[in-house]
Short mmCIF file of C-alpha atoms in Angstrom, two decimals:
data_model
loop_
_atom_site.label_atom_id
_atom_site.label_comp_id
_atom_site.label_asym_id
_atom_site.label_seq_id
_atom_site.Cartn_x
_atom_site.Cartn_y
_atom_site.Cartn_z
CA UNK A 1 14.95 2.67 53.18
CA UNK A 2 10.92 2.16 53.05
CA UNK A 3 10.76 -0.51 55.14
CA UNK A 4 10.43 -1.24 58.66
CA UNK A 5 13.38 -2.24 60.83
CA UNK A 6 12.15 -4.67 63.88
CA UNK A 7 14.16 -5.05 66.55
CA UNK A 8 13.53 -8.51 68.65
CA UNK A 9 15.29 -9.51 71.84
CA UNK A 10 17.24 -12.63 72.38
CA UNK A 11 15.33 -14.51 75.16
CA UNK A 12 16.52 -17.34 77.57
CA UNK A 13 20.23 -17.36 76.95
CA UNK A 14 22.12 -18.94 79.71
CA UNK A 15 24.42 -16.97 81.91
CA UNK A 16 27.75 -17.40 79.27
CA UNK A 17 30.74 -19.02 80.66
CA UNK A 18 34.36 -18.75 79.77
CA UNK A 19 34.91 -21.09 76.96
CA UNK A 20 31.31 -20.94 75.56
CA UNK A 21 30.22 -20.50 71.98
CA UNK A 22 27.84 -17.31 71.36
CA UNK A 23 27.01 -18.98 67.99
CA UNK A 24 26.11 -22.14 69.70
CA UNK A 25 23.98 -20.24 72.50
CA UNK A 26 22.19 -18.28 70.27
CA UNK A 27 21.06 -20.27 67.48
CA UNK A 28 19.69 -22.77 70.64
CA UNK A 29 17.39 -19.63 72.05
CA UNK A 30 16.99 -18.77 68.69
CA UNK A 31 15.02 -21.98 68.00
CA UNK A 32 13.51 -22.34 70.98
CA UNK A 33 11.78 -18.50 70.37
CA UNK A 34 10.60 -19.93 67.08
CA UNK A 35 12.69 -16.88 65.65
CA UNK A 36 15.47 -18.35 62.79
CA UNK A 37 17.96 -16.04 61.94
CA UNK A 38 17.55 -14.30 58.20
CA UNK A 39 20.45 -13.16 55.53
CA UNK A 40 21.24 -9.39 56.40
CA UNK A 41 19.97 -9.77 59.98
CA UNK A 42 22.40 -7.37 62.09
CA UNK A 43 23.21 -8.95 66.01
CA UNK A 44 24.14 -6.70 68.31
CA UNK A 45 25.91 -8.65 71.05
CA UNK A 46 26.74 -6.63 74.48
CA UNK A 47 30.44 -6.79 74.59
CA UNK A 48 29.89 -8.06 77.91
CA UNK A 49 29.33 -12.10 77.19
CA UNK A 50 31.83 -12.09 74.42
CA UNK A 51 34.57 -11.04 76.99
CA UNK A 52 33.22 -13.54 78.96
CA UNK A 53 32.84 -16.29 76.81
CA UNK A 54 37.00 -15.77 75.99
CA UNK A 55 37.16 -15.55 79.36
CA UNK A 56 38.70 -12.30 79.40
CA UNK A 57 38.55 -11.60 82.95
CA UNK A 58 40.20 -10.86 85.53
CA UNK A 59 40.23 -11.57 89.38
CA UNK A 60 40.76 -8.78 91.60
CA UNK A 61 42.24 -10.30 93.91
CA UNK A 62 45.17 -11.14 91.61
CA UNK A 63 45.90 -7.02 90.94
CA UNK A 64 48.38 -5.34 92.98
CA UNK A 65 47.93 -1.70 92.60
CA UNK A 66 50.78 0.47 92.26
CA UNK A 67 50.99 3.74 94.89
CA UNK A 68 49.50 5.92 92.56
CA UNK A 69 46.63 3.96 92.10
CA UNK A 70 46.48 3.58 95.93
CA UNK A 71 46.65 7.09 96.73
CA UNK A 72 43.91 7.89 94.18
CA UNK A 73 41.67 5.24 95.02
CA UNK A 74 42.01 6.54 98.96
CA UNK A 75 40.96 9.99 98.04
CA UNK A 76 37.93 9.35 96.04
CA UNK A 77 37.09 6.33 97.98
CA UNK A 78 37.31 4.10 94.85
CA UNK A 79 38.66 0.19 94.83
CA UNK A 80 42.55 0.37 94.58
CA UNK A 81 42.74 -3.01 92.33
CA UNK A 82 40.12 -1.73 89.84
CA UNK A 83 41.79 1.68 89.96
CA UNK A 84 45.07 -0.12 88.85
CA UNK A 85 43.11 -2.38 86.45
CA UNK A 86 42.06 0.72 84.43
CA UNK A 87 45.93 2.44 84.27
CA UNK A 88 46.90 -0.71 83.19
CA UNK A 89 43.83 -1.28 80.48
CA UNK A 90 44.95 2.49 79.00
CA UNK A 91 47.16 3.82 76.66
CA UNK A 92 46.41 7.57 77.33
CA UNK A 93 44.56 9.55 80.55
CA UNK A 94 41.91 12.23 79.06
CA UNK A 95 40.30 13.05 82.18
CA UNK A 96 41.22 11.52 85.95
CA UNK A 97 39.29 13.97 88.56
CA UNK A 98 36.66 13.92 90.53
CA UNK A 99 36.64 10.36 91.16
CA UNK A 100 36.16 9.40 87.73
CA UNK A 101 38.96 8.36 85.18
CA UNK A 102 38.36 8.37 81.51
CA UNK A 103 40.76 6.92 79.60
CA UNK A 104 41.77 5.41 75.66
CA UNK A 105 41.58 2.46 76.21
CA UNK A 106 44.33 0.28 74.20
CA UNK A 107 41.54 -0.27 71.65
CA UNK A 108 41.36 2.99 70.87
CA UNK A 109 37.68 3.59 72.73
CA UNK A 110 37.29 6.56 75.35
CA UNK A 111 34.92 5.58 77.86
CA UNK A 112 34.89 5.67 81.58
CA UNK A 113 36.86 3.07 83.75
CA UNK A 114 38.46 1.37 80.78
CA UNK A 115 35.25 0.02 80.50
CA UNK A 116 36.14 -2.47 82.67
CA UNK A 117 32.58 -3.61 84.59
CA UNK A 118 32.12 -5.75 87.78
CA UNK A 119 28.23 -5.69 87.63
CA UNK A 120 26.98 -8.76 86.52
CA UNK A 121 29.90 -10.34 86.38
CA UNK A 122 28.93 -14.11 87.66
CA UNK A 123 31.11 -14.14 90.52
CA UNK A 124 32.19 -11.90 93.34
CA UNK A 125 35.34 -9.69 92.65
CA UNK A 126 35.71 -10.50 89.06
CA UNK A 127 36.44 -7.69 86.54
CA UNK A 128 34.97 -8.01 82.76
CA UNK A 129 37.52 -6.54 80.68
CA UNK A 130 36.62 -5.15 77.02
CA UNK A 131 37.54 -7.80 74.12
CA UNK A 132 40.97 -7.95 73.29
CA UNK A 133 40.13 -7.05 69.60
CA UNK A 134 35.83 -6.38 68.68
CA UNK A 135 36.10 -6.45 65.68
CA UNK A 136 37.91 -9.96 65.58
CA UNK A 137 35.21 -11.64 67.78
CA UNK A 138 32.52 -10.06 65.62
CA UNK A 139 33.88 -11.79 62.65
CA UNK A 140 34.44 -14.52 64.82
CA UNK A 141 30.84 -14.82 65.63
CA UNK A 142 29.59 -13.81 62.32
CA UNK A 143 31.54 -16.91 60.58
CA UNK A 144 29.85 -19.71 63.60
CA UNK A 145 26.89 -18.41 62.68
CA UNK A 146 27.28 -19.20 58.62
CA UNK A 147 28.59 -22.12 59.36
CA UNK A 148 25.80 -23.66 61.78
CA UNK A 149 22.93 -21.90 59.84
CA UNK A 150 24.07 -20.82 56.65
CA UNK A 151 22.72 -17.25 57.41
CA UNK A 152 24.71 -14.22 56.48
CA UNK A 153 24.18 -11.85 59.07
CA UNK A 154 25.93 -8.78 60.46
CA UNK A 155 27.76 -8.78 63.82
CA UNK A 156 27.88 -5.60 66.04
CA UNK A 157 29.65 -6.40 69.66
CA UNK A 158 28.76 -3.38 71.93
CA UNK A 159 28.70 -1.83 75.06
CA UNK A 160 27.22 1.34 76.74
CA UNK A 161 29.27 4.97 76.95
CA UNK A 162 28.87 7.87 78.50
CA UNK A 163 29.06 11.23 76.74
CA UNK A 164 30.22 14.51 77.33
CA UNK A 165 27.17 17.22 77.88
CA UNK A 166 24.50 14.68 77.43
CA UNK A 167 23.41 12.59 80.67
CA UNK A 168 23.41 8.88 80.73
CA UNK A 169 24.26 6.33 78.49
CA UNK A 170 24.04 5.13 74.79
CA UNK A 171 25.08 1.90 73.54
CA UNK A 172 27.88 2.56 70.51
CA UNK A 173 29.68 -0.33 67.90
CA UNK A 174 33.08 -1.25 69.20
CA UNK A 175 33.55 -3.67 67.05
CA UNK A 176 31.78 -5.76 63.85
CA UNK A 177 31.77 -7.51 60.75
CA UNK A 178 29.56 -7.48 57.76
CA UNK A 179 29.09 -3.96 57.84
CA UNK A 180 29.75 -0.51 57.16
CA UNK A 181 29.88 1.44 60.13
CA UNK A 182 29.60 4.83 58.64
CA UNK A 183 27.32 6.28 56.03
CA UNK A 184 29.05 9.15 53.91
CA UNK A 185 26.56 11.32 52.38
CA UNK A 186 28.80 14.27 51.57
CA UNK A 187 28.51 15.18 48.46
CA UNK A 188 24.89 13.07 47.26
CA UNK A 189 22.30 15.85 46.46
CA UNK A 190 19.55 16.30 49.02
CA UNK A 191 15.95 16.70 48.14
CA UNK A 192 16.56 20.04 46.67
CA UNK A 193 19.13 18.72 44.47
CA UNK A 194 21.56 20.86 46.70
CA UNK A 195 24.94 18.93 47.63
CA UNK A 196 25.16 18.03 50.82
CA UNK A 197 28.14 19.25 53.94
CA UNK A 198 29.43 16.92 55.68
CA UNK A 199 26.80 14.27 56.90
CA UNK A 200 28.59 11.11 57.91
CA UNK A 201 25.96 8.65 59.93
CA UNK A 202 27.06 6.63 62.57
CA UNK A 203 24.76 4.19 61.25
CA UNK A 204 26.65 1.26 63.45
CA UNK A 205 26.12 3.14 66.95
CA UNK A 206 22.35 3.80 66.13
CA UNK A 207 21.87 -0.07 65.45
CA UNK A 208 23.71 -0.43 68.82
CA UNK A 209 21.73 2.29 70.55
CA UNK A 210 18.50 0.83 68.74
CA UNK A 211 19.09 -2.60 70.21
CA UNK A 212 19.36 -1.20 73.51
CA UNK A 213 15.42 -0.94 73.31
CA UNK A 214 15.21 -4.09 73.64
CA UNK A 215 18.37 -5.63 75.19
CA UNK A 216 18.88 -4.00 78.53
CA UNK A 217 21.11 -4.58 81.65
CA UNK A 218 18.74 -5.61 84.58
CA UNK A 219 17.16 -8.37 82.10
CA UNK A 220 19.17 -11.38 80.97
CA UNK A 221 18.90 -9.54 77.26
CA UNK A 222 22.56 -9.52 75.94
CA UNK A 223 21.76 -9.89 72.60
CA UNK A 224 19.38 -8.63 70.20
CA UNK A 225 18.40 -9.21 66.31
CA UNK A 226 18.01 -6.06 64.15
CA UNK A 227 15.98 -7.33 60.90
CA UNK A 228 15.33 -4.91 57.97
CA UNK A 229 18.35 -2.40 58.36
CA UNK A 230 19.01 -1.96 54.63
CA UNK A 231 22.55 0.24 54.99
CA UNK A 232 25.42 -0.63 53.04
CA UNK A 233 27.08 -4.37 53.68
CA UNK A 234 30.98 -4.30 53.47
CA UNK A 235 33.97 -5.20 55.38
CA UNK A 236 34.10 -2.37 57.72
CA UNK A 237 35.81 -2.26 61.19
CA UNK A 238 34.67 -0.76 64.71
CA UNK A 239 38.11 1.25 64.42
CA UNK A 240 36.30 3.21 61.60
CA UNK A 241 34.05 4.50 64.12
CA UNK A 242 37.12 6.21 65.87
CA UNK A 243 37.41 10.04 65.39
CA UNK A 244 41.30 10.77 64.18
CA UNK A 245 43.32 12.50 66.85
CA UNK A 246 44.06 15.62 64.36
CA UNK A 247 40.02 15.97 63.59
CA UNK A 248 39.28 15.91 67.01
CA UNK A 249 38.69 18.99 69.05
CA UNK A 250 38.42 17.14 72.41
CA UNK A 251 41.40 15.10 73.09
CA UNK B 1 11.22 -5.51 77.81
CA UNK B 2 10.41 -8.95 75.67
CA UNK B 3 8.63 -7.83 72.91
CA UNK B 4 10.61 -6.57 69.99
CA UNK B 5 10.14 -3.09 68.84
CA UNK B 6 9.24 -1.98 65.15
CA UNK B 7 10.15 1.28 63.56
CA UNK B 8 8.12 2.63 60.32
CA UNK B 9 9.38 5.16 57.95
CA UNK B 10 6.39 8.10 57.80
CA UNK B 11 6.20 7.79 53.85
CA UNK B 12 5.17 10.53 51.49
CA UNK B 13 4.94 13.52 53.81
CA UNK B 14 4.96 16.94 51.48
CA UNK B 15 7.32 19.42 51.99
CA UNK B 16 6.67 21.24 55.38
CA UNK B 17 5.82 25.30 54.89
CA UNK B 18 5.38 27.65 57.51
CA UNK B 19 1.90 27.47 59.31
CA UNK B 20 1.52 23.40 58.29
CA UNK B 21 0.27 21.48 60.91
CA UNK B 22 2.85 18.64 61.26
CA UNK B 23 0.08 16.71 63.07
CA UNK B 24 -2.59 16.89 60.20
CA UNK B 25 0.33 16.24 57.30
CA UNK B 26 1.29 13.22 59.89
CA UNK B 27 -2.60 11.57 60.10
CA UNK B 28 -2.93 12.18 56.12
CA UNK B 29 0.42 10.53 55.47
CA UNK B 30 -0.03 7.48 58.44
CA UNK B 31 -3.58 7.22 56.64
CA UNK B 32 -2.42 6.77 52.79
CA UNK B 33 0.77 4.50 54.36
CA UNK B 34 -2.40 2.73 55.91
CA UNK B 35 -0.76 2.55 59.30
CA UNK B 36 -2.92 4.24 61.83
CA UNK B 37 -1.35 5.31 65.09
CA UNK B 38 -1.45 3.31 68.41
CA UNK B 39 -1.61 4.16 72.15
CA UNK B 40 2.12 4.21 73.35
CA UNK B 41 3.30 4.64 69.90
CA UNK B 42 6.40 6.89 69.68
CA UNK B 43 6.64 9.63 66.87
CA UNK B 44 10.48 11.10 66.32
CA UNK B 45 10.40 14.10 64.21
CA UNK B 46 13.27 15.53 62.61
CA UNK B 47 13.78 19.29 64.07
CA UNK B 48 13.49 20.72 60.87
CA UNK B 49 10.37 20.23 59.45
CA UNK B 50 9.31 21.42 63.03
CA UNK B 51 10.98 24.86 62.55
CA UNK B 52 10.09 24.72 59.22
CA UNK B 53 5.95 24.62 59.95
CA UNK B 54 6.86 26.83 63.04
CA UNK B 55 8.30 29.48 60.69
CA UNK B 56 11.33 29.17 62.57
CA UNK B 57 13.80 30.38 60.03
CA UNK B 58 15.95 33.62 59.00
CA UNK B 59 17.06 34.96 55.08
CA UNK B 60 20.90 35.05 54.95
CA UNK B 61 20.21 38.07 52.98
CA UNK B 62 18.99 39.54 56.14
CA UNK B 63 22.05 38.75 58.15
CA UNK B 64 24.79 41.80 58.69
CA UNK B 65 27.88 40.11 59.84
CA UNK B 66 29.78 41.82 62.81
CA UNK B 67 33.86 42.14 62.32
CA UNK B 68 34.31 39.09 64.09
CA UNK B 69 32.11 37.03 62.13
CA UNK B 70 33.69 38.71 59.32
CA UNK B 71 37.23 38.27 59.93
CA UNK B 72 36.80 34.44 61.36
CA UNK B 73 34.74 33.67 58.03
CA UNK B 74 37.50 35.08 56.14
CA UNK B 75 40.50 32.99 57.34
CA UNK B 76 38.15 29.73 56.99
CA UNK B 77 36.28 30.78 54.24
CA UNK B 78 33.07 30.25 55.51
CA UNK B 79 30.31 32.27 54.90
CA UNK B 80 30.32 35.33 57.07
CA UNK B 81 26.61 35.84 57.72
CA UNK B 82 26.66 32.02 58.68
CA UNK B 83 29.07 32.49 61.27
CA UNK B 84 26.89 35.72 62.58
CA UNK B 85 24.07 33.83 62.76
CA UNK B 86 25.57 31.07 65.07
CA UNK B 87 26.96 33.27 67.28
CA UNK B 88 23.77 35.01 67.27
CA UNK B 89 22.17 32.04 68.42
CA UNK B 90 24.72 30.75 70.91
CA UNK B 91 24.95 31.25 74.21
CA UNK B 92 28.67 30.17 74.94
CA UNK B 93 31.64 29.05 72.74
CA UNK B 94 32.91 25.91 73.45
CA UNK B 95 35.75 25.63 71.02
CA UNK B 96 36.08 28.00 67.49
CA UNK B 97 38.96 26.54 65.89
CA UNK B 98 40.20 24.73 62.16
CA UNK B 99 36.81 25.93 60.70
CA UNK B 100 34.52 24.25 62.99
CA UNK B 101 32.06 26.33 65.84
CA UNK B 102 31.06 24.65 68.33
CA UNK B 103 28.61 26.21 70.68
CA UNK B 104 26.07 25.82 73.43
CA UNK B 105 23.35 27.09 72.18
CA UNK B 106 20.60 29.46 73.67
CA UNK B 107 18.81 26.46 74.24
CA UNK B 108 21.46 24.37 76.07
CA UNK B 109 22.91 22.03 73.38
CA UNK B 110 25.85 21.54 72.37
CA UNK B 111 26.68 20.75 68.91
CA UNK B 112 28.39 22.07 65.83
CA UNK B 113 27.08 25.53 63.87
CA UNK B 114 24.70 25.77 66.59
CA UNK B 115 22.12 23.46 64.64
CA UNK B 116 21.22 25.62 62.11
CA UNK B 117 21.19 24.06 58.74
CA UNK B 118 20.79 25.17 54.98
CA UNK B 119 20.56 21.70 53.27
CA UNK B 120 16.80 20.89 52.77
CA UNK B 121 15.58 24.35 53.14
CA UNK B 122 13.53 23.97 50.33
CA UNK B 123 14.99 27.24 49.12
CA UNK B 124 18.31 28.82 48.92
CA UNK B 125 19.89 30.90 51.37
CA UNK B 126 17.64 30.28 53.98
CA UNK B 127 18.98 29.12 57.70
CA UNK B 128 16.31 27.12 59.42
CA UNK B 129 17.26 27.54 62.71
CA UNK B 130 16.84 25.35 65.86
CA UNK B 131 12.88 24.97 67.16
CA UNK B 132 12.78 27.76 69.70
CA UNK B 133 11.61 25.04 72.31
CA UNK B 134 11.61 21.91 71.32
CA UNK B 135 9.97 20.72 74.42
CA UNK B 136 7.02 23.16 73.41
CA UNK B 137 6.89 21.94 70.05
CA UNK B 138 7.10 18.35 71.13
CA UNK B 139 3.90 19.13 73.60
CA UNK B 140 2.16 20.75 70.98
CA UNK B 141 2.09 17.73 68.37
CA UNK B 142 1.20 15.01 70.92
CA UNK B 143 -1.66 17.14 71.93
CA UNK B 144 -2.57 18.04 68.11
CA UNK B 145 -2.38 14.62 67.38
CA UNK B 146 -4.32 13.53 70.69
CA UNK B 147 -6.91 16.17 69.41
CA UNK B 148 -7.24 14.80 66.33
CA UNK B 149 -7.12 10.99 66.64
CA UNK B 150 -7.29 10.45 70.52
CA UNK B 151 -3.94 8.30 70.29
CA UNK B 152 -1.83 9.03 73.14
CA UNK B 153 1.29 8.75 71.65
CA UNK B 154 4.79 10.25 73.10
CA UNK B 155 6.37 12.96 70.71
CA UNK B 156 10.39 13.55 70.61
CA UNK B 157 11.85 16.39 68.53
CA UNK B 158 15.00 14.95 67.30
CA UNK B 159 18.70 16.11 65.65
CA UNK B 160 21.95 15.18 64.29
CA UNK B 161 24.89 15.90 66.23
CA UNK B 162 28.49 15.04 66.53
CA UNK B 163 30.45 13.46 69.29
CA UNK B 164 33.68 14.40 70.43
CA UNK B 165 36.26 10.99 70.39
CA UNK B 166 33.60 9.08 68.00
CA UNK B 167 33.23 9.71 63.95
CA UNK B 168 30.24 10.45 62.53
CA UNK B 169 26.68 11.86 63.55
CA UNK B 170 23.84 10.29 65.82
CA UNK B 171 20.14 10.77 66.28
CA UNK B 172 19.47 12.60 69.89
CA UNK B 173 16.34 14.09 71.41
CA UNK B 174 16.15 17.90 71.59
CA UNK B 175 12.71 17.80 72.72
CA UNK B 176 10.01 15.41 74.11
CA UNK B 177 6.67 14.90 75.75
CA UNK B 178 4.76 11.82 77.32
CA UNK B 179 8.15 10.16 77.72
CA UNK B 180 10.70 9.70 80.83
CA UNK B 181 14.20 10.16 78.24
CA UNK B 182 16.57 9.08 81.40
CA UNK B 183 15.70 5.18 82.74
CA UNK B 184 17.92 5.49 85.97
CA UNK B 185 18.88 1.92 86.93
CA UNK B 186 20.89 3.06 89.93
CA UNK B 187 20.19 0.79 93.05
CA UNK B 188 18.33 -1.62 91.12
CA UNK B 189 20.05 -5.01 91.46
CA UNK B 190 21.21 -7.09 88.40
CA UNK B 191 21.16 -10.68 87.19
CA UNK B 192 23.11 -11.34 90.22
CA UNK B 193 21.51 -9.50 92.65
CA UNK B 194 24.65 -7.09 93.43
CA UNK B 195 23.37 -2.95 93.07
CA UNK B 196 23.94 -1.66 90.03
CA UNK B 197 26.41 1.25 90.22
CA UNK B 198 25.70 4.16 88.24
CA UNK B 199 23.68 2.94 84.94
CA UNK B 200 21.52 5.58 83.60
CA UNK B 201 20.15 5.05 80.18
CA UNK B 202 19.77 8.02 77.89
CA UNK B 203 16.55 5.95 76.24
CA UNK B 204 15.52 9.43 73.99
CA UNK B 205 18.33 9.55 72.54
CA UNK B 206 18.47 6.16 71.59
CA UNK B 207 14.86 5.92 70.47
CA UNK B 208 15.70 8.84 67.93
CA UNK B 209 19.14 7.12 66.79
CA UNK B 210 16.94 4.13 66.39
CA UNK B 211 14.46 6.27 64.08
CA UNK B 212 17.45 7.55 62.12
CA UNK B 213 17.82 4.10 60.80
CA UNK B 214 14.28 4.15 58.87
CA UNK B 215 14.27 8.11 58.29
CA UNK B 216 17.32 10.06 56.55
CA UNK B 217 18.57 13.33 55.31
CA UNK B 218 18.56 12.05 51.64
CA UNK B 219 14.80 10.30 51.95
CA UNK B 220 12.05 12.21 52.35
CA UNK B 221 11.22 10.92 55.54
CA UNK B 222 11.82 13.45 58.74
CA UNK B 223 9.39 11.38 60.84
CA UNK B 224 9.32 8.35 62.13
CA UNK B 225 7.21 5.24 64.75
CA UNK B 226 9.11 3.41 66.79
CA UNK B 227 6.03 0.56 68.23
CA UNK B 228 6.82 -1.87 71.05
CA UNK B 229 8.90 0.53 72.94
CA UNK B 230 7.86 -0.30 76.95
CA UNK B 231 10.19 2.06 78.62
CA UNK B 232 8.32 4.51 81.16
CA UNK B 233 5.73 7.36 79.82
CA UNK B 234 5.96 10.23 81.87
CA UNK B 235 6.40 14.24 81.59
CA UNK B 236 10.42 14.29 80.90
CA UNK B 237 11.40 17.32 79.39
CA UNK B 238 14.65 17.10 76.67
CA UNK B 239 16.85 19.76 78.88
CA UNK B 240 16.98 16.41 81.40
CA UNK B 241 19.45 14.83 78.91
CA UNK B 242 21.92 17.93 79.51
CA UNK B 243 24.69 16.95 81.47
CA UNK B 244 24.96 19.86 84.54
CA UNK B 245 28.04 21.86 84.23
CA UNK B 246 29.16 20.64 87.48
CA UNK B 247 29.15 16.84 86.11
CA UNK B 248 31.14 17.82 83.33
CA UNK B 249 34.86 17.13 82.56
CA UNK B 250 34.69 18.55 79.22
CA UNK B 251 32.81 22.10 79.33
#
C-alpha cells in the first residue's frame, strides 16, 4: 500500500453510439494518448456510455404517463414522461416529496430519479437509463479488453449519487469485475496490535469517487484509468456494495 | 481537467502525541520519503492524528455514565461510558436502535458513535474524540506548513463514515482550507450544449476517498498528497458539505 496510485483521464473518445464497443473506443484513445493499458489497471467507466453503447435508452416521446405520474409531475412542475419513466424503472418508493423522487431502482441502487439522466444524452428528449445489469457489462468490458490487449485490468462502471446529510455528489461502483468491492478489516490487529470493530472499506466507491478527479461531466471524460490500486483482486459484484435491508437503518 | 492526478502515501510518520506539530512531523517525513511539497498540492489528514497532536481526547476511566447510557449499554452490551460519551458529544439523535448510535454531532456530522474512536489510540481506554473544529485545524496546518516551507498547499481534515443504503465506509472531508469542496456545475452547459440541471460535485469528499486508497487504518499512514488535482482553490469551509435540514428527506 506504499505506492502511489495515478489516476489519468481518458482523452478524445468519440461521443459513443448505440451499438459501439467501449473496448474498441478505448484502446483507440488509449494509443493515440501514448498511454497502453497495464495488468491490474482499474477503469472506471461512467455508467453513462455503457447504457448508451447497449443502447439502453429510451425516447420520451414513446412514454405515456399514467395519472399519477401526471398529477405529480403538475404539482412540482416536473416532466410527466420522465416522472413515469422513474415509477416504472423502480421496485420500491423511499422518498417522493418535494419534487424529488428517490427510489430502488430494480438494480437494487437508491439514487434520485432512477438515475435515469437526459443531460448529455446526444439527442433531444432521449432518456439514459442505468445498465440493465453493471456488473455484467463490466465483465463484459473487462473480457474485450483481454482479448484485444491481453491486459488484465479491473472494470468499475459508475455513476454519480447523491447522499443524505452531505451536499452534492460522489461517484459510487454500481457495477464491476476483477475486483473486490469491499475491504473487511474486522478483526486484523491495528497498529497497537488491538483488534479492530467493524471497518469495512468501500474501497470500489473511493476508486469511483477518485476517478471523478479526473473524469468529469462538462468534459468529454467518461472514462478514466486508475494505475497502482493494490486492493484485493477477486470476483466480486457491485451488488456487494448494497447495504442488506435488515442492517439498514434508513429504508 | 486533462492531466492525471497522483496520490502518495506520507510514509514513516511517528506516532502523533499531544502538542506534535503535524506540520513539522509532515516536512520531516515528505523530506526522508524525498518528496518535497508543491504549490497546489493537496494534503488529506486522517482526523485522528489531528486530535491526537491537538490533545483532543478523554480517559474512559474518567467517564460516569448517566442511567440512560447505562441501561442502553446494558441491553446491547456496549460499553456504558462509550455510550455517555457519544451522547455527550452529540447534538441530536438520529436513530439509537439494534446497537448502533447514530448522531449529529456538536459539530454537524452525521455518522455512527459520533466519530469517536478507540482503535489506534496508542493506548487503551482512551476515546480520541472528533477535532473540535476541523476547519480550524485544517487552517492551522496549511498555514504551519506555509510557514515553514512557503508551499501553498490546500489542507482537508478527513474521516470514515457510513452511508445509509450503501455497505461499507468512505473517506469524507470534515474540515478544509484553500479549497472550494462543492464544484457547482448548475447552468453550465454540457457536451451538448443543453444546461446542466442540478450537478453539484462534492470534490472534498472525493479527494479524501481518493486518499483512502494510498492511506489506511491498518498502515501507518493517516496522511496523504493527492498532486494534479485542478479543481478551484478557494476559502470553502467543511460545514458547506452539510446538507441544510430543509434539503433533507432523511433527517
Amino acid at each position: 500500500m506504499h505506492t502511489p496510485v495515478t489516476i489519468y483521464p481518458v482523452t478524445g473518445l468519440p461521443e459513443v453510439k448505440p451499438g459501439d464497443n467501449l473496448a474498441e473506443l478505448l484502446l483507440r484513445a488509449l494509443q493515440a494518448q501514448g498511454l497502453p493499458l497495464e495488468d491490474q489497471d482499474v477503469l472506471v467507466v461512467a455508467q453513462k456510455v455503457v447504457s448508451k453503447a447497449e443502447g439502453n435508452r429510451v425516447p420520451l416521446a414513446d412514454i405515456e404517463p399514467s395519472p399519477r405520474a401526471r398529477d405529480w409531475a403538475e404539482r412540482w412542475e416536473r416532466d410527466a414522461r420522465m416522472v413515469e419513466l422513474v415509477l416504472r424503472e423502480s421496485r420500491r418508493i423511499v422518498r417522493m416529496e418535494r419534487g424529488l423522487i428517490i427510489t430502488e431502482t430494480r438494480h437494487g441502487f437508491i439514487c434520485a430519479n432512477a438515475g435515469i439522466d437526459l443531460s448529455n444524452s446526444g439527442e433531444d428528449e432521449m432518456a439514459v437509463l442505468l445498465p440493465e445489469d453493471s456488473d455484467r457489462s463490466a465483465r463484459r468490458l473487462r473480457e474485450d479488453i483481454r482479448e484485444r490487449c491481453g491486459r488484465d485490468v479491473a472494470v468499475i462502471v459508475a455513476d454519480s449519487f447523491g447522499r443524505p446529510w452531505r451536499s452534492g455528489l460522489t461517484q459510487v461502483a454500481l457495477g464491476l469485475a476483477g475486483l473486490e468491492p469491499l475491504a473487511d478489516l474486522r478483526g486484523e490487529p491495528d497498529v497497537d496490535g488491538r483488534p479492530l470493530h467493524v471497518t469495512i472499506i468501500a474501497l470500489a466507491d473511493e476508486l469511483a469517487s477518485a476517478a471523478d478527479l479526473v473524469c468529469g461531466k462538462i468534459n468529454r471524460v467518461p472514462m478514466g484509468i486508475v494505475r497502482g490500486f493494490t486492493g484485493k483482486r477477486g470476483e466480486g459484484s457491485g451488488q456487494d456494495l448494497l447495504r442488506d435491508a435488515d442492517q439498514d437503518l434508513f429504508r
